[in-house]
Amino acid sequence: MTKHLQDAIGQTPIVELTRLDLPERVRLFAKLEYLNPGGSIKDRIVRYIIDDAEQRGALRAGGTIVENTSGNTGAAIAMLAATRGYRAILTMPDKVSREKQDTLRALGAEIIVCPTAASPGSPDHYVDTARRLHAERPGSFMLNQYDNPLNAEAHFRTTGPEIWRVLKNQIAAFVAAGSTGGTISGTGRYLRSQKSEIRTVLVDPIGSIYHSYFHRGVVDPSMIGTYHVEGIGEDHLAECMDFSALTDVIQVEDGDAFATCRDLARKEGLLCGGSSGANVWGCLQVAKTLRAPATIVTVLPDSGVKYMSKIYNDDWLIANGFGEPTTPGLISRCPSVGSLQSKRV
């Protein structure tokens, strides 16, 4: 029996996706990380880092946690802060969905919204804002998720082993997007320690620097741009991202990620966020390169409930240049009351 909320973190189910367009004898499995109690894969790293901080005395009773987040890490922090009596101050870019912002406030966190377009190193950038707030509050604790090696270690010790116990030697590839790099680095490193032939493929949105850095070894400022998928890609190199754990990096467009989200909902019954769509889209690309039989595994980091005003909102998609949604089965608008005709039975 689970005694504490944090004990429900991890051991999420793995399901096979069977209705997507995969090559013959290539199987695709997804770990449902949105079933963690805080609603995302970030519960794992937040618990791991906070536990370590408490053990070292870096975080004391009644203390304040300051962190930059795209929403999911913030939700995990707010959740655990509420159960352990901490104050949470969270910074985030303004592209973060309203649902995520409202969730953090509901959990008692203070949030500071920063412009997405702010460049790294500027005082308005959400990472630099968090660092400044941390420095201004003696005794506060910052997870520093982008550069903290415990981020990847949490996945090396939990996510990777959980996947391996279920799928073992049949795994040919692990595919995942990343921002801090913790998931792909830690999980990929563990899986490759069990079977070195496993491919670990990072899915990177256009506008992020990871693709060009992996393939050309340089950070090209001209490649940095804005994109709509939340929680993946980056405009600076996160120290947590271990490029030696990767075998390839491929690029994804917003529209492909969002279209795949809708496919997951209508074909697999899985309502997921944009990073999940990017991950599964990446799996479908990698599947074309594998020699069958082969098995691919990925993670679905968070739920689509957090993006109903964006990914699953037709008006938002059209307004942001993604065209008319083609997903069948969408609810049509009801006619006015006056236009309805009653029928006798």
Coordinates of C-alpha atoms in Angstrom, one line a residue:
M1 CA 0.0 0.0 0.0
T2 CA 1.3 3.5 -0.9
K3 CA 1.6 5.6 2.3
H4 CA 2.8 8.9 0.9
L5 CA 2.1 10.9 -2.2
Q6 CA 5.7 10.7 -3.3
D7 CA 5.6 6.9 -3.1
A8 CA 3.3 6.9 -6.1
I9 CA 6.0 8.4 -8.4
G10 CA 7.4 6.0 -10.9
Q11 CA 6.5 2.5 -12.0
T12 CA 4.3 3.9 -14.7
P13 CA 2.8 1.5 -17.2
I14 CA 4.2 0.7 -20.6
V15 CA 1.7 0.2 -23.5
E16 CA 2.1 -0.8 -27.1
L17 CA 0.9 1.6 -29.8
T18 CA -0.7 -0.5 -32.4
R19 CA -2.7 1.8 -34.7
L20 CA 0.0 4.1 -36.0
D21 CA 1.7 3.8 -39.4
L22 CA 4.6 1.6 -38.6
P23 CA 6.7 -0.7 -40.9
E24 CA 5.8 -4.4 -40.7
R25 CA 7.3 -6.1 -37.7
V26 CA 8.4 -2.9 -36.0
R27 CA 6.7 -2.4 -32.6
L28 CA 6.4 0.8 -30.6
F29 CA 5.9 1.0 -26.9
A30 CA 5.3 4.1 -24.8
K31 CA 5.8 4.7 -21.0
L32 CA 2.8 6.7 -19.7
E33 CA 4.7 9.2 -17.6
Y34 CA 1.7 11.5 -17.3
L35 CA 0.3 9.1 -14.8
N36 CA 2.7 10.2 -12.2
P37 CA 0.8 12.0 -9.4
G38 CA 2.1 15.5 -10.5
G39 CA 1.0 14.7 -14.0
S40 CA 4.4 14.4 -15.7
I41 CA 7.8 12.7 -15.9
K42 CA 9.3 15.6 -14.0
D43 CA 8.0 14.2 -10.7
R44 CA 10.9 11.7 -10.8
I45 CA 13.7 14.3 -10.9
V46 CA 12.1 16.7 -8.5
R47 CA 11.7 14.0 -5.8
Y48 CA 15.2 12.7 -6.4
I49 CA 16.9 16.2 -6.2
I50 CA 14.8 17.4 -3.2
D51 CA 15.5 14.2 -1.3
D52 CA 19.2 14.7 -1.8
A53 CA 19.0 18.4 -0.8
E54 CA 17.2 17.5 2.4
Q55 CA 19.7 14.8 3.2
R56 CA 22.6 17.2 2.7
G57 CA 21.0 20.0 4.7
A58 CA 20.8 22.2 1.6
L59 CA 17.0 22.5 2.0
R60 CA 15.6 23.0 5.5
A61 CA 12.2 23.0 7.1
G62 CA 10.1 26.0 6.0
G63 CA 12.6 26.9 3.2
T64 CA 12.0 28.3 -0.3
I65 CA 12.5 26.5 -3.6
V66 CA 13.3 28.7 -6.6
E67 CA 13.4 27.2 -10.1
N68 CA 12.9 28.0 -13.8
T69 CA 10.5 25.7 -15.5
S70 CA 8.3 25.2 -18.6
G71 CA 5.6 24.0 -16.3
N72 CA 6.0 20.3 -15.5
T73 CA 9.0 20.6 -13.2
G74 CA 7.2 23.5 -11.6
A75 CA 4.1 21.4 -11.0
A76 CA 6.2 18.6 -9.4
I77 CA 8.0 21.2 -7.2
A78 CA 4.7 22.8 -6.1
M79 CA 3.2 19.4 -5.3
L80 CA 6.1 18.3 -3.2
A81 CA 6.5 21.7 -1.6
A82 CA 2.9 21.6 -0.5
T83 CA 3.4 18.2 1.2
R84 CA 6.7 19.1 2.8
G85 CA 6.0 22.7 3.9
Y86 CA 8.2 24.7 1.5
R87 CA 7.5 27.9 -0.4
A88 CA 7.8 27.6 -4.2
I89 CA 8.8 30.5 -6.5
L90 CA 8.8 29.5 -10.2
T91 CA 9.8 31.4 -13.4
M92 CA 8.6 30.4 -16.8
P93 CA 8.4 31.6 -20.4
D94 CA 5.2 33.2 -21.5
K95 CA 4.5 30.5 -24.1
V96 CA 3.6 28.1 -21.2
S97 CA -0.1 27.2 -21.5
R98 CA -2.6 28.9 -19.2
E99 CA -3.6 25.5 -17.8
K100 CA -0.1 24.9 -16.5
Q101 CA 0.1 28.4 -15.0
D102 CA -3.2 28.0 -13.3
T103 CA -2.2 24.5 -11.9
L104 CA 1.0 26.0 -10.3
R105 CA -1.1 28.8 -8.7
A106 CA -3.7 26.3 -7.5
L107 CA -0.9 24.3 -5.7
G108 CA 0.2 27.4 -3.9
A109 CA 3.3 28.4 -6.0
E110 CA 4.2 31.9 -6.8
I111 CA 4.9 32.2 -10.6
I112 CA 6.8 34.8 -12.6
V113 CA 6.2 34.8 -16.3
C114 CA 9.0 36.0 -18.5
P115 CA 9.1 36.7 -22.3
T116 CA 9.9 33.7 -24.4
A117 CA 11.9 35.9 -26.8
A118 CA 14.3 37.0 -24.1
S119 CA 17.8 35.8 -25.0
P120 CA 20.0 33.7 -22.6
G121 CA 21.9 36.0 -20.3
S122 CA 19.4 38.8 -20.4
P123 CA 17.8 39.8 -17.1
D124 CA 14.3 39.0 -18.5
H125 CA 15.2 35.4 -19.5
Y126 CA 13.4 32.9 -17.3
V127 CA 16.5 31.0 -16.3
D128 CA 18.4 34.1 -15.4
T129 CA 15.4 35.5 -13.5
A130 CA 15.3 32.3 -11.4
R131 CA 19.0 32.5 -10.6
R132 CA 18.7 36.2 -9.6
L133 CA 15.8 35.4 -7.3
H134 CA 17.7 32.5 -5.7
A135 CA 20.8 34.8 -5.1
E136 CA 18.5 37.4 -3.5
R137 CA 17.1 34.9 -1.0
P138 CA 19.7 33.5 1.4
G139 CA 18.9 30.0 2.4
S140 CA 16.7 29.3 -0.7
F141 CA 17.3 26.2 -2.7
M142 CA 17.4 25.9 -6.5
L143 CA 17.2 22.6 -8.2
N144 CA 19.2 23.9 -11.2
Q145 CA 17.6 21.2 -13.3
Y146 CA 19.4 22.1 -16.5
D147 CA 22.9 21.7 -15.1
N148 CA 22.3 19.3 -12.1
P149 CA 23.7 15.8 -12.8
L150 CA 21.2 14.4 -10.4
N151 CA 18.5 15.1 -13.1
A152 CA 20.0 12.5 -15.4
E153 CA 20.9 10.2 -12.5
A154 CA 17.3 10.0 -11.4
H155 CA 16.4 8.6 -14.9
F156 CA 19.4 6.3 -14.9
R157 CA 18.2 4.8 -11.6
T158 CA 14.5 4.7 -12.2
T159 CA 13.2 5.3 -15.8
G160 CA 15.9 3.2 -17.5
P161 CA 15.6 0.2 -15.2
E162 CA 11.8 0.2 -15.4
I163 CA 11.9 0.1 -19.2
W164 CA 14.5 -2.6 -19.3
R165 CA 12.6 -4.8 -16.9
V166 CA 9.6 -4.9 -19.2
L167 CA 11.2 -4.9 -22.7
K168 CA 14.8 -6.1 -22.1
N169 CA 16.9 -7.2 -25.1
Q170 CA 14.2 -6.6 -27.7
I171 CA 14.8 -2.8 -27.5
A172 CA 16.4 -1.5 -30.7
A173 CA 15.9 2.3 -30.0
F174 CA 14.9 4.7 -27.3
V175 CA 13.6 8.0 -28.7
A176 CA 12.8 11.1 -26.7
A177 CA 12.9 14.9 -27.0
G178 CA 14.7 16.9 -24.3
S179 CA 15.3 20.3 -22.8
T180 CA 17.4 19.7 -19.8
G181 CA 18.5 16.4 -21.4
G182 CA 17.9 14.4 -18.2
T183 CA 15.4 11.9 -19.6
I184 CA 17.3 11.1 -22.8
S185 CA 20.7 11.1 -21.1
G186 CA 20.0 9.1 -18.0
T187 CA 17.5 6.6 -19.6
G188 CA 19.6 6.2 -22.7
R189 CA 22.8 5.8 -20.8
Y190 CA 21.2 3.0 -18.7
L191 CA 19.7 1.2 -21.6
R192 CA 23.0 1.3 -23.5
S193 CA 24.8 0.0 -20.5
Q194 CA 22.6 -3.1 -20.8
K195 CA 22.8 -3.4 -24.6
S196 CA 25.3 -1.2 -26.4
E197 CA 23.5 -1.6 -29.8
I198 CA 20.5 0.4 -28.6
R199 CA 20.1 3.6 -30.5
T200 CA 19.3 6.7 -28.4
V201 CA 17.7 9.4 -30.6
L202 CA 17.0 12.9 -29.4
V203 CA 14.1 14.7 -31.1
D204 CA 14.8 18.4 -31.3
P205 CA 12.4 21.2 -32.4
I206 CA 13.4 23.6 -35.1
G207 CA 14.6 26.7 -33.3
S208 CA 16.6 24.7 -30.7
I209 CA 20.4 24.5 -30.8
Y210 CA 20.8 20.8 -29.9
H211 CA 20.6 19.5 -33.5
S212 CA 23.3 21.7 -34.9
Y213 CA 25.5 21.2 -31.9
F214 CA 25.3 17.4 -32.1
H215 CA 26.0 17.3 -35.8
R216 CA 28.4 20.2 -36.2
G217 CA 29.8 20.8 -32.7
V218 CA 28.9 24.5 -32.6
V219 CA 26.2 26.7 -31.1
D220 CA 24.9 28.8 -34.0
P221 CA 23.0 31.8 -32.6
S222 CA 21.3 32.2 -36.1
M223 CA 19.6 28.8 -35.5
I224 CA 17.9 29.9 -32.4
G225 CA 14.2 30.7 -32.9
T226 CA 10.8 30.5 -31.2
Y227 CA 8.6 27.4 -31.5
H228 CA 5.3 26.4 -29.9
V229 CA 6.1 22.9 -28.5
E230 CA 6.6 23.3 -24.8
G231 CA 9.2 21.6 -22.6
I232 CA 11.7 20.5 -25.3
G233 CA 14.6 22.0 -27.1
E234 CA 16.8 24.8 -25.7
D235 CA 18.5 28.1 -26.6
H236 CA 21.6 27.3 -24.5
L237 CA 23.6 24.1 -23.8
A238 CA 22.3 22.4 -20.6
E239 CA 25.1 20.7 -18.8
C240 CA 22.7 17.9 -18.0
M241 CA 22.5 17.0 -21.7
D242 CA 25.0 14.2 -22.3
F243 CA 25.7 14.1 -26.0
S244 CA 27.9 11.1 -25.6
A245 CA 24.8 9.1 -24.7
L246 CA 23.1 10.0 -28.0
T247 CA 23.5 8.2 -31.3
D248 CA 21.5 10.7 -33.4
V249 CA 19.5 14.0 -33.2
I250 CA 16.6 14.6 -35.6
Q251 CA 14.5 17.8 -36.0
V252 CA 10.7 18.0 -35.6
E253 CA 8.4 20.8 -36.7
D254 CA 5.6 22.1 -34.4
G255 CA 3.0 21.0 -36.9
D256 CA 4.2 17.4 -37.0
A257 CA 4.3 17.2 -33.2
F258 CA 0.7 18.6 -32.9
A259 CA -0.7 16.4 -35.7
T260 CA 0.8 13.3 -34.0
C261 CA -0.8 14.4 -30.7
R262 CA -4.1 14.3 -32.4
D263 CA -3.4 11.0 -34.0
L264 CA -2.5 9.6 -30.6
A265 CA -5.8 10.8 -29.2
R266 CA -8.1 9.5 -32.0
K267 CA -6.2 6.3 -32.9
E268 CA -4.7 5.2 -29.5
G269 CA -7.0 6.9 -27.0
L270 CA -4.0 8.7 -25.5
L271 CA -4.5 12.5 -24.8
C272 CA -1.0 13.8 -24.6
G273 CA 1.0 17.0 -24.6
G274 CA 3.2 18.3 -27.5
S275 CA 6.4 16.7 -26.3
S276 CA 4.7 13.3 -26.5
G277 CA 3.6 14.1 -30.0
A278 CA 7.2 15.0 -30.9
N279 CA 8.5 11.8 -29.3
V280 CA 6.1 9.5 -31.2
W281 CA 6.7 11.4 -34.4
G282 CA 10.4 10.8 -33.9
C283 CA 9.8 7.1 -33.3
L284 CA 7.9 6.9 -36.6
Q285 CA 10.9 8.4 -38.4
V286 CA 13.4 6.1 -36.7
A287 CA 11.2 3.1 -37.4
K288 CA 11.8 3.6 -41.1
T289 CA 15.6 3.1 -40.6
L290 CA 15.5 -0.1 -38.5
R291 CA 15.9 -3.6 -39.7
A292 CA 12.8 -5.6 -38.7
P293 CA 11.9 -7.2 -36.4
A294 CA 12.6 -4.3 -34.0
T295 CA 11.2 -2.6 -31.0
I296 CA 11.2 1.2 -30.2
V297 CA 10.3 2.7 -26.9
T298 CA 9.6 6.2 -25.8
V299 CA 8.0 8.2 -23.0
L300 CA 4.8 10.3 -23.0
P301 CA 5.9 13.0 -20.6
D302 CA 2.6 14.8 -19.8
S303 CA -1.1 14.9 -20.5
G304 CA -3.0 16.8 -23.2
V305 CA -5.3 18.2 -20.6
K306 CA -2.7 20.9 -20.0
Y307 CA -3.0 22.0 -23.6
M308 CA -6.7 22.0 -24.4
S309 CA -6.5 25.8 -25.1
K310 CA -3.6 25.2 -27.6
I311 CA -2.9 21.8 -29.3
Y312 CA -6.6 20.7 -29.1
N313 CA -8.1 24.0 -29.9
D314 CA -8.9 24.5 -33.6
D315 CA -9.0 28.2 -33.4
W316 CA -5.5 28.4 -31.7
L317 CA -4.0 26.1 -34.4
I318 CA -5.4 28.2 -37.2
A319 CA -4.4 31.5 -35.6
N320 CA -0.8 30.2 -35.2
G321 CA -0.5 29.1 -38.8
F322 CA -1.1 25.3 -38.6
G323 CA -4.0 25.3 -41.0
E324 CA -7.4 23.7 -40.7
P325 CA -7.2 20.6 -38.5
T326 CA -8.0 17.5 -40.5
T327 CA -8.7 15.2 -37.5
P328 CA -12.0 13.4 -38.2
G329 CA -14.5 13.1 -35.4
L330 CA -14.2 16.7 -34.2
I331 CA -17.3 18.0 -32.6
S332 CA -19.1 20.4 -35.0
R333 CA -20.7 23.5 -33.8
C334 CA -24.4 23.2 -32.7
P335 CA -27.0 25.0 -34.7
S336 CA -28.9 27.8 -33.1
V337 CA -32.0 26.8 -31.1
G338 CA -34.3 28.4 -33.7
S339 CA -32.9 26.2 -36.4
L340 CA -33.6 23.0 -34.7
Q341 CA -36.6 21.0 -35.8
S342 CA -38.5 18.8 -33.4
K343 CA -39.4 15.3 -34.4
R344 CA -42.4 13.3 -33.3
V345 CA -41.7 9.7 -32.1

